[in-house]
XYZ file of N, CA and C in Angstrom:
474
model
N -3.624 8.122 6.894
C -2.844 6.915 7.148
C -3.014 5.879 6.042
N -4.090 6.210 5.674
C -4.760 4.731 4.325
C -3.061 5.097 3.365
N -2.969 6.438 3.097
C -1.848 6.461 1.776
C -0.671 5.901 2.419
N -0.691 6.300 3.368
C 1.106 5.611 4.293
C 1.105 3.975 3.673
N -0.245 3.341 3.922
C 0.388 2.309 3.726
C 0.381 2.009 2.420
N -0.156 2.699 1.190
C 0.055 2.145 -0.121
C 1.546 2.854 -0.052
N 2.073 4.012 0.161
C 3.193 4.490 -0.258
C 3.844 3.148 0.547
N 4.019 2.596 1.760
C 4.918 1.741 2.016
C 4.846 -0.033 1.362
N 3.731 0.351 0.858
C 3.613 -1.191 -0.283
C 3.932 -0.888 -1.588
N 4.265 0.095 -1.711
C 4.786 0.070 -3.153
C 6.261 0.012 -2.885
N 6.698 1.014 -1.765
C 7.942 1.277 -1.869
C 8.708 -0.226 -1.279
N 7.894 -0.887 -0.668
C 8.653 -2.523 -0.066
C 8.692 -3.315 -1.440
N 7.639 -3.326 -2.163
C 7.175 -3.956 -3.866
C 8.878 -3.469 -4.020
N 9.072 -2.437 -4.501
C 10.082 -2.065 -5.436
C 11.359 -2.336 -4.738
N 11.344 -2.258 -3.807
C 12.869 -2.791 -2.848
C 13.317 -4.000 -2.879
N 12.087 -4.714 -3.414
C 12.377 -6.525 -3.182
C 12.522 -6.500 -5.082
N 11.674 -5.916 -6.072
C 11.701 -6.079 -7.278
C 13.244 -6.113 -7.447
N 13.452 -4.726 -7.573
C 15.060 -4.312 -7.553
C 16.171 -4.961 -6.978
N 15.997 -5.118 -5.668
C 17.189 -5.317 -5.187
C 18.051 -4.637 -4.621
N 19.037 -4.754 -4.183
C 19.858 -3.831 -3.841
C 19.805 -2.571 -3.205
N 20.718 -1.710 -3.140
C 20.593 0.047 -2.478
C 19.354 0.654 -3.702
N 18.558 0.793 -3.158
C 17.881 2.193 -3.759
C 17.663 3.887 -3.173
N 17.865 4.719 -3.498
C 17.814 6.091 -2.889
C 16.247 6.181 -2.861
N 15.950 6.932 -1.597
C 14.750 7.577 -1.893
C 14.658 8.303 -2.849
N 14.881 9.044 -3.399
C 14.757 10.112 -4.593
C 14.484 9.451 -5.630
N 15.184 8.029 -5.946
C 14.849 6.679 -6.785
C 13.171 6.053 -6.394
N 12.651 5.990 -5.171
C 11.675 5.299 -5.067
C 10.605 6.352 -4.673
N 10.753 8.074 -4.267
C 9.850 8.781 -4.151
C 9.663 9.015 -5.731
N 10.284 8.895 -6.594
C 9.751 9.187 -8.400
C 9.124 8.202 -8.410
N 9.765 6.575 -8.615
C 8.783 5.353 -8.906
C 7.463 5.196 -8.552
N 7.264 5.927 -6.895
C 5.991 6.316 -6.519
C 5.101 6.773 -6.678
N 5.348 8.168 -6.863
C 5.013 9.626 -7.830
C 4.358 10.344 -6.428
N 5.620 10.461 -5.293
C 5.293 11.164 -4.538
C 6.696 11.711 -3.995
N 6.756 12.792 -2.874
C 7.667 13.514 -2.704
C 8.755 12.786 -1.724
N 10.561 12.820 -1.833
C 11.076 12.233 -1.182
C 10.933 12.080 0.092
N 10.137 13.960 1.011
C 10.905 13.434 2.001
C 9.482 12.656 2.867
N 8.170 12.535 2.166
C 7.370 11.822 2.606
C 7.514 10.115 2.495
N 8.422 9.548 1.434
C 9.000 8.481 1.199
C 9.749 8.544 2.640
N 10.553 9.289 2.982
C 11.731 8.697 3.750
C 10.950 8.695 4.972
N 9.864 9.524 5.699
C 9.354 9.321 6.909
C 8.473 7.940 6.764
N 7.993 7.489 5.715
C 7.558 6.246 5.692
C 8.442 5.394 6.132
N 9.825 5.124 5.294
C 10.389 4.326 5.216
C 11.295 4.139 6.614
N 11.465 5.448 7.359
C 12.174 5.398 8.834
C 10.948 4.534 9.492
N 9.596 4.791 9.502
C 8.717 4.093 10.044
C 9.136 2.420 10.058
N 9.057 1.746 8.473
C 9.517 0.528 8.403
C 10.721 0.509 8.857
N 11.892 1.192 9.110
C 13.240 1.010 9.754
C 12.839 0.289 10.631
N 11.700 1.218 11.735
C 11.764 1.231 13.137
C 11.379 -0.192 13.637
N 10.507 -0.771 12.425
C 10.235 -2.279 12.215
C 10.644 -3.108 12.270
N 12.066 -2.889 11.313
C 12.802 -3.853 11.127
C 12.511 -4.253 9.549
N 11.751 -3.668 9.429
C 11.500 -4.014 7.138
C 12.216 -3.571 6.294
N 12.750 -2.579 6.859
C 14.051 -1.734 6.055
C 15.099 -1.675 6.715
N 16.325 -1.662 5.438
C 17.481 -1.228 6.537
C 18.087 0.171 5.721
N 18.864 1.108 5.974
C 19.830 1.983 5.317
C 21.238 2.087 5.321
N 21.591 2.549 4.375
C 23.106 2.586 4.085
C 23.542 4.087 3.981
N 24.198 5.187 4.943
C 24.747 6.082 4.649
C 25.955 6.250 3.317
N 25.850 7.786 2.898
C 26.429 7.911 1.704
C 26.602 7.598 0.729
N 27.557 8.232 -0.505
C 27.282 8.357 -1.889
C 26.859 6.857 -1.963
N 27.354 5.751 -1.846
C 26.856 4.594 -2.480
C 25.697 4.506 -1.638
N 25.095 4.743 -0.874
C 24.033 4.548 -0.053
C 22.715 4.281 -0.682
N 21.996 3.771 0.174
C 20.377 3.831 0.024
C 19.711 2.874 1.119
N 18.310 2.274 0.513
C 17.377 1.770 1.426
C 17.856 -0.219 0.581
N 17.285 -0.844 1.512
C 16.947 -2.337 1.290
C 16.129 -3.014 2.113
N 15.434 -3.954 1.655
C 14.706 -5.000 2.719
C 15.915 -5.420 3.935
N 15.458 -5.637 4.817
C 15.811 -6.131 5.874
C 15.244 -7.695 5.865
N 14.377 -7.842 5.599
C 14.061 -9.435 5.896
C 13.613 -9.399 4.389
N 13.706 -11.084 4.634
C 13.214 -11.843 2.949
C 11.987 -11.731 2.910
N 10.651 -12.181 3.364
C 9.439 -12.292 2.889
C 8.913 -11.606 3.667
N 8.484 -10.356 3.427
C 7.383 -9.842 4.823
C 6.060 -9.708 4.160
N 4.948 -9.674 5.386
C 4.010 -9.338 5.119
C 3.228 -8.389 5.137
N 1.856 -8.005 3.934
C 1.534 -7.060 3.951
C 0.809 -6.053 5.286
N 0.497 -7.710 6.429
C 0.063 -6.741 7.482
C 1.207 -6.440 8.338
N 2.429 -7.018 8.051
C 3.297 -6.143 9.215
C 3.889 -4.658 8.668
N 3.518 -4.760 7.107
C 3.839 -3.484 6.318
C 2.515 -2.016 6.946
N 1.322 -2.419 7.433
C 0.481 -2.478 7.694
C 0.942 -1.767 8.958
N 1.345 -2.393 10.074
C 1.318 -2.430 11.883
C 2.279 -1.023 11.390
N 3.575 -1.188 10.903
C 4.695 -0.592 10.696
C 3.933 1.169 10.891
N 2.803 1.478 9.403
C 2.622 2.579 9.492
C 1.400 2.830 10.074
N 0.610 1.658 10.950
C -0.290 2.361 11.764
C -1.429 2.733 11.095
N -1.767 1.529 10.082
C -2.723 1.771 8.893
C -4.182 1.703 9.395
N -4.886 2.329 9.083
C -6.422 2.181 9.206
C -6.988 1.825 8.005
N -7.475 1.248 7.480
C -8.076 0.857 6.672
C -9.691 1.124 6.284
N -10.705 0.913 7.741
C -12.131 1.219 7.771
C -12.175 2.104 9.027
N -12.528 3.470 8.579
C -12.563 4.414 9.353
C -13.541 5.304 9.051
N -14.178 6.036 10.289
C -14.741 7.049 10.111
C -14.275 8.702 9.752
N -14.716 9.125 9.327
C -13.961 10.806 9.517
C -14.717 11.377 10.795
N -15.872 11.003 10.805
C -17.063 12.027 11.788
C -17.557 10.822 12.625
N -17.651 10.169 13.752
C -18.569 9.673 14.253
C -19.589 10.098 14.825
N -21.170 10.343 14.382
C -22.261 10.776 14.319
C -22.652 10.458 16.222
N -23.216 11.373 16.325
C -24.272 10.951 18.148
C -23.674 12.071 19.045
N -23.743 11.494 19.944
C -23.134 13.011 21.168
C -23.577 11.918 22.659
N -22.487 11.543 22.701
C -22.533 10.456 24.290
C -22.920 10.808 25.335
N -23.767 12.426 25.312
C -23.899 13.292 26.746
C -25.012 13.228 26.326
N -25.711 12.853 25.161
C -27.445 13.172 25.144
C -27.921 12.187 26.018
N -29.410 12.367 26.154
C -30.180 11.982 27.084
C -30.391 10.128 25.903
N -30.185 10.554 24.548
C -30.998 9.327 23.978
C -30.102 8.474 24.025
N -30.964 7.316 23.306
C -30.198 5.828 23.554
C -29.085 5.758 22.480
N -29.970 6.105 21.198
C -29.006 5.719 19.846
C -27.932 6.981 19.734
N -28.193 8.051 20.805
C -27.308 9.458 20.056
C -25.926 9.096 21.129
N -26.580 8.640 21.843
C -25.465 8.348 23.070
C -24.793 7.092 22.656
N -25.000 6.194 22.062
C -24.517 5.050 22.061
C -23.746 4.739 20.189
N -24.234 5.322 19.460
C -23.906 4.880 18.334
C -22.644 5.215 18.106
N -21.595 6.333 18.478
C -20.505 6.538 18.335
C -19.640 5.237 19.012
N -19.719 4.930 19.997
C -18.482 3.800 20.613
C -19.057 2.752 20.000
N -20.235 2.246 19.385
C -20.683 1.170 18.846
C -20.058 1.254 17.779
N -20.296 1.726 16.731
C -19.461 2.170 15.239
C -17.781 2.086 15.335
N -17.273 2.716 16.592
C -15.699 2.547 16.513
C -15.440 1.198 16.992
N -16.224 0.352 17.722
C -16.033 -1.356 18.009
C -15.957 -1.461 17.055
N -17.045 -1.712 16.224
C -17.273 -2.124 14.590
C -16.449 -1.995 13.662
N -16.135 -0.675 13.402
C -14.494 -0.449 12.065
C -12.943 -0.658 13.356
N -13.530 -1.131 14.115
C -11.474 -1.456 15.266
C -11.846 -2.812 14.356
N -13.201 -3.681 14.666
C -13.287 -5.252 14.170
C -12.688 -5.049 12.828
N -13.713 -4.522 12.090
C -13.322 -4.467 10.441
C -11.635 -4.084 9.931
N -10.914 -3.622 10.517
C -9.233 -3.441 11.000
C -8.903 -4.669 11.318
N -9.412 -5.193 12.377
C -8.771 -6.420 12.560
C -8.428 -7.365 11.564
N -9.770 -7.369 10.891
C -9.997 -8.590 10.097
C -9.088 -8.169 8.573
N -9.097 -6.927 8.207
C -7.791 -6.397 6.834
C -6.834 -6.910 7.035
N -6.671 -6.928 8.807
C -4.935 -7.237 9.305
C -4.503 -9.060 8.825
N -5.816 -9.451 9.399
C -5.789 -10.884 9.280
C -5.934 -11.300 7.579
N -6.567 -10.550 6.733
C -6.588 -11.066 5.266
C -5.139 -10.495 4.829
N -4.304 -9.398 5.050
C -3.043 -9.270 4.751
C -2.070 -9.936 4.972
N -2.382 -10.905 6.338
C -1.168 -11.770 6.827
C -0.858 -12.245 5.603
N -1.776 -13.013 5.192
C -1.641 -14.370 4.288
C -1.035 -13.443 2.821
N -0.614 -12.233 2.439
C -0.153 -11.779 1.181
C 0.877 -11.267 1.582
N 2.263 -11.856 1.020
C 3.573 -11.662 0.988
C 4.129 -10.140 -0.089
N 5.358 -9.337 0.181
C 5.329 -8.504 -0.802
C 6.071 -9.508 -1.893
N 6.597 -10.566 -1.557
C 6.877 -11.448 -2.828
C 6.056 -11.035 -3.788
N 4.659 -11.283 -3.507
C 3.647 -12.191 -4.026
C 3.003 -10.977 -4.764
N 3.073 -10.272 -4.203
C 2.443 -8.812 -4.931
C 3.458 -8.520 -6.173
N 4.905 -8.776 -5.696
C 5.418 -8.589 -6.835
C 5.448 -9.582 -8.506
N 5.536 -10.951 -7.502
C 5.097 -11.724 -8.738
C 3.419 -11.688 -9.420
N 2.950 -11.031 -8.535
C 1.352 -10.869 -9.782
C 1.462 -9.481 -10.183
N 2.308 -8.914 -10.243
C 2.844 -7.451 -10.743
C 3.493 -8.007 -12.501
N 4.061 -8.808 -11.700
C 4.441 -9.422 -13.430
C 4.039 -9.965 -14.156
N 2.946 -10.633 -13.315
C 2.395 -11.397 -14.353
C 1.245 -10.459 -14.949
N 0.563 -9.679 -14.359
C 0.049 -9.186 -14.752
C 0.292 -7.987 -16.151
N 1.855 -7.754 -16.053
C 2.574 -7.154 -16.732
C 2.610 -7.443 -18.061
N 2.679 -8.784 -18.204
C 2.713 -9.958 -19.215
C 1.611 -10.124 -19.777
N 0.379 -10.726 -18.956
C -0.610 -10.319 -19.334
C -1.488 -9.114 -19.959
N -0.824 -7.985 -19.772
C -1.165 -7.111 -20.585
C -0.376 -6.343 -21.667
N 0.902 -7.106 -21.653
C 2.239 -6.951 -22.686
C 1.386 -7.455 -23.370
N 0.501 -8.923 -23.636
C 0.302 -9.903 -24.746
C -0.855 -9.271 -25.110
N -1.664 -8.390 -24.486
C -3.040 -8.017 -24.768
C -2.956 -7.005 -26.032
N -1.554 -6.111 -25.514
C -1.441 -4.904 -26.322
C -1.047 -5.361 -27.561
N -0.401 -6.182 -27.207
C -0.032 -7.254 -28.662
C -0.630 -7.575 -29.656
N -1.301 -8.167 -28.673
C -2.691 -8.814 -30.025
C -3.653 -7.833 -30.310
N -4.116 -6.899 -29.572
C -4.568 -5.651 -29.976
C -4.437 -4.950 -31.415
N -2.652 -4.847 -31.211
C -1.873 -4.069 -32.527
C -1.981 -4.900 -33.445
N -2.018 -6.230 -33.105
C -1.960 -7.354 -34.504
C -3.159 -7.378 -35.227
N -4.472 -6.893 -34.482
C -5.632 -7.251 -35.048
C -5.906 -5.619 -35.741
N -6.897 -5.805 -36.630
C -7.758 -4.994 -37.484
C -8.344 -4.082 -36.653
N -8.824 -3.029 -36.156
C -9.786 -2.569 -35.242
C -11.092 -2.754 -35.483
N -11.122 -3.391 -36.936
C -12.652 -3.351 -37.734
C -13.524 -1.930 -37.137
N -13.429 -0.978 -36.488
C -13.932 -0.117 -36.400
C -14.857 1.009 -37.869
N -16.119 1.229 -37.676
C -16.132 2.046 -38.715
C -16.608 3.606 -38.643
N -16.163 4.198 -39.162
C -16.525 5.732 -39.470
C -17.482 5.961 -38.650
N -17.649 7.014 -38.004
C -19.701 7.544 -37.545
C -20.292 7.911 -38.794
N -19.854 8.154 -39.846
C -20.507 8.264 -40.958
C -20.721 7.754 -41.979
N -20.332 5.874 -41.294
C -21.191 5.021 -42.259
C -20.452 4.358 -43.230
């Protein structure tokens, strides 16, 4: 589930960058993952209300709303964020910690979920997109001055 939701934050990123109809086949490449795992994402955000679609040749995907956020991008695919694979113990043993540490640990990462949900409210996919650019910029000018300068580098042999 963790990838669902980067595939659906990139693919909301690029829907708002762009604009307009995009095809999945357009945003499963931009991704660098397969269409039809794009499109079960993106029916997910349909079901939301974050996306909308357009049948046929001119067709594709678009935002549905202007500013959403990264945790309703989040709710949409049912993201986990802090999870276990294995929760360790066995709730039928006789002991305290073997019996108890499994439902203790899943309180604990449900909290730690909560609280991703609550630091995502506050980040818009606007906002991801405008530090996408800037960051873009910021490293347009780096490469820049990079090429402009000397490497002063010398030989291993002196």
């Amino acid at each position: 589930m963790r990838n669902d939701f980067l595939i659906a934050t990139h693919a909301m990123v690029y829907l708002y960058h762009r604009g307009g109809l995009i095809s999945s086949d357009e945003l499963a490449q931009n991704i660098c993952t397969t269409g039809p795992k794009v499109r079960e994402i993106l029916s997910k955000l349909m079901k939301f209300g974050l996306v909308q679609s357009r049948l046929g040749s001119d067709g594709g995907y678009s935002l549905a709303k202007a500013d959403v956020g990264l945790d309703e991008v989040a709710s949409a695919v049912d993201a986990k964020f802090i999870g276990a694979l294995h929760v360790t113990g066995d709730m039928d043993k006789q002991c305290l910690v073997s019996s108890q540490m499994g439902p203790y640990m899943e309180d604990l990462l449900q909290g730690l979920d909560r609280e991703c949900l609550k630091l995502l409210k506050s980040v818009k996919v606007s906002q991801v997109n405008d530090d996408l650019v800037r960051l873009s910029k910021t490293d347009e000018k780096g490469r820049k001055d990079r090429q402009s300068q000397p490497s002063g580098r010398k030989s291993s042999d002196g």
